[in-house]
Amino acid sequence: MMTQAGQDKRSLVVVNLNEVYAVRRSDGQWRSAEVIQTRGTPPDHVQYYVHYTGLNRRLDEWVTPDRIDNIKNGNHVVDSEEQPERKLTRNQKRKHDEINHVQTSYAEMDPTTAALEREHEDFTKIKYCDSIVFGNYEIDTWYYSPYPEEYEKCKRLYICEFCLKYMKFARTYINHKAKCDKKMPAGVEIYRHKTLAVYEIDAKQHKIYCQNLCLLAKLFLDHKVITCSSAVGCDRSIEK
C-alpha cells in the first residue's frame, strides 16, 4: 500500500507500509522507524502507526504526516547503534536497555522463545487505543488489548475506576459515573496502609470485573495471558 505524507515547506514524501523512514518523536528527536499501518482519510486526516528501530514496542505510536521524512533528507537520525560501544555487565546492560527502552532482539532469544515472540508480535502489533480516561486521569496506553471489536479501535476509552466498565463516549461515561453504585473495587480488602489498599478477588464470583481488569492490565503489559469465556461476553484469548 502506498500513500503520501505531507511535509511542512518540503515536497510530499511517498510513504509505503513496511518501509523505514525518519520519524520525529514528541521530544523532537528524529529516529528511524518502520511504518506498519495507516488510518484515516488522506490527505488531511491520515495517520501512520510506526515502530522505532531498536526501541521497545510500548513506544510505538500513531503519527501525523508532518513527522515523517525520508532518511536521506538531512535529518540527523539517532539510533541505538550510534551509542558509544563499551563492555557492560549483564546487570548494567539490563538497566541500560530499560532506561533507553531497548527492545530485546530475536538473536538474544532461544529459537522457541523467538518463534513465540514473533507470533505474539504479529497478533498484537498495532495499538489502536491511544489513551484511557480513568477517574480524573487521562493515561497514555502502551500496548494492544483485545477489547471487543466495537471498542478495540477507539482512540480513547473511558473506564469506570470502580467497576472497570469500558465505554466509547464521554457522555456515556459521565452518565455511568452518576449511576454506578460501586465505590470500591470488587472483592475483600486484605491489606491497608494509609491510602493504599489491596483487595483479593474471587474470579468465580466476579467474572465480568476480572475480565475487565485483565483487558485494562493488557494495555500496559506486553505479555499477559487473557482468556475470556463467551459466558462473560468475550470469545478471544491472547497467550504467550
Short mmCIF file of N, CA and C in Angstrom, two decimals, residues 3-4 15 17 35-50 61-65 67-68 128 130 155:
data_model
loop_
_atom_site.label_atom_id
_atom_site.label_comp_id
_atom_site.label_asym_id
_atom_site.label_seq_id
_atom_site.Cartn_x
_atom_site.Cartn_y
_atom_site.Cartn_z
N THR A 3 0.86 5.61 0.14
CA THR A 3 0.15 6.86 0.34
C THR A 3 1.17 7.98 0.35
N GLN A 4 0.70 9.22 0.54
CA GLN A 4 1.59 10.35 0.55
C GLN A 4 1.52 11.06 1.89
N VAL A 15 4.89 7.49 1.24
CA VAL A 15 5.05 6.58 2.38
C VAL A 15 4.51 5.21 2.01
N LEU A 17 3.90 1.24 3.35
CA LEU A 17 3.85 0.40 4.53
C LEU A 17 5.02 -0.58 4.53
N VAL A 35 7.01 2.00 9.14
CA VAL A 35 5.60 2.32 9.06
C VAL A 35 4.82 1.01 8.94
N ILE A 36 3.96 0.76 9.92
CA ILE A 36 3.28 -0.53 10.00
C ILE A 36 1.85 -0.47 9.46
N GLN A 37 1.13 0.62 9.76
CA GLN A 37 -0.28 0.69 9.38
C GLN A 37 -0.68 2.15 9.18
N THR A 38 -1.81 2.35 8.53
CA THR A 38 -2.34 3.69 8.32
C THR A 38 -3.82 3.71 8.70
N ARG A 39 -4.30 4.89 9.11
CA ARG A 39 -5.72 5.04 9.41
C ARG A 39 -6.15 6.45 9.02
N GLY A 40 -7.44 6.63 8.82
CA GLY A 40 -7.95 7.93 8.44
C GLY A 40 -8.02 8.09 6.93
N THR A 41 -8.46 9.26 6.50
CA THR A 41 -8.65 9.55 5.08
C THR A 41 -7.60 10.55 4.61
N PRO A 42 -6.72 10.16 3.66
CA PRO A 42 -5.73 11.11 3.15
C PRO A 42 -6.40 12.17 2.28
N PRO A 43 -5.80 13.37 2.16
CA PRO A 43 -4.51 13.72 2.77
C PRO A 43 -4.62 14.41 4.13
N ASP A 44 -5.83 14.83 4.53
CA ASP A 44 -5.96 15.71 5.70
C ASP A 44 -6.06 14.98 7.03
N HIS A 45 -6.58 13.75 7.05
CA HIS A 45 -6.85 13.08 8.32
C HIS A 45 -6.13 11.74 8.45
N VAL A 46 -5.07 11.56 7.69
CA VAL A 46 -4.35 10.29 7.74
C VAL A 46 -3.32 10.30 8.87
N GLN A 47 -3.14 9.13 9.49
CA GLN A 47 -2.09 8.92 10.49
C GLN A 47 -1.38 7.61 10.17
N TYR A 48 -0.13 7.50 10.63
CA TYR A 48 0.67 6.31 10.38
C TYR A 48 1.14 5.71 11.70
N TYR A 49 1.02 4.39 11.81
CA TYR A 49 1.48 3.70 13.01
C TYR A 49 2.91 3.25 12.77
N VAL A 50 3.84 3.68 13.65
CA VAL A 50 5.26 3.42 13.42
C VAL A 50 5.89 2.68 14.60
N GLU A 61 3.68 4.34 18.07
CA GLU A 61 2.63 5.35 18.15
C GLU A 61 2.09 5.71 16.77
N TRP A 62 0.93 6.38 16.80
CA TRP A 62 0.35 6.95 15.59
C TRP A 62 0.91 8.36 15.41
N VAL A 63 1.40 8.66 14.22
CA VAL A 63 1.97 9.98 13.95
C VAL A 63 1.31 10.61 12.74
N THR A 64 1.34 11.92 12.70
CA THR A 64 0.79 12.66 11.56
C THR A 64 1.84 12.76 10.45
N PRO A 65 1.43 13.03 9.22
CA PRO A 65 2.37 13.05 8.09
C PRO A 65 3.52 14.04 8.24
N ARG A 67 5.41 14.54 10.55
CA ARG A 67 6.50 14.00 11.38
C ARG A 67 7.30 12.91 10.65
N ILE A 68 7.02 12.71 9.36
CA ILE A 68 7.68 11.66 8.59
C ILE A 68 8.49 12.29 7.46
N TYR A 128 -4.49 0.46 18.76
CA TYR A 128 -5.40 1.49 18.26
C TYR A 128 -5.83 2.45 19.37
N ASP A 130 -5.16 4.96 22.02
CA ASP A 130 -4.04 5.81 22.41
C ASP A 130 -4.04 6.14 23.89
N LYS A 155 -9.83 5.51 19.68
CA LYS A 155 -8.60 6.20 20.05
C LYS A 155 -8.54 6.43 21.56
#
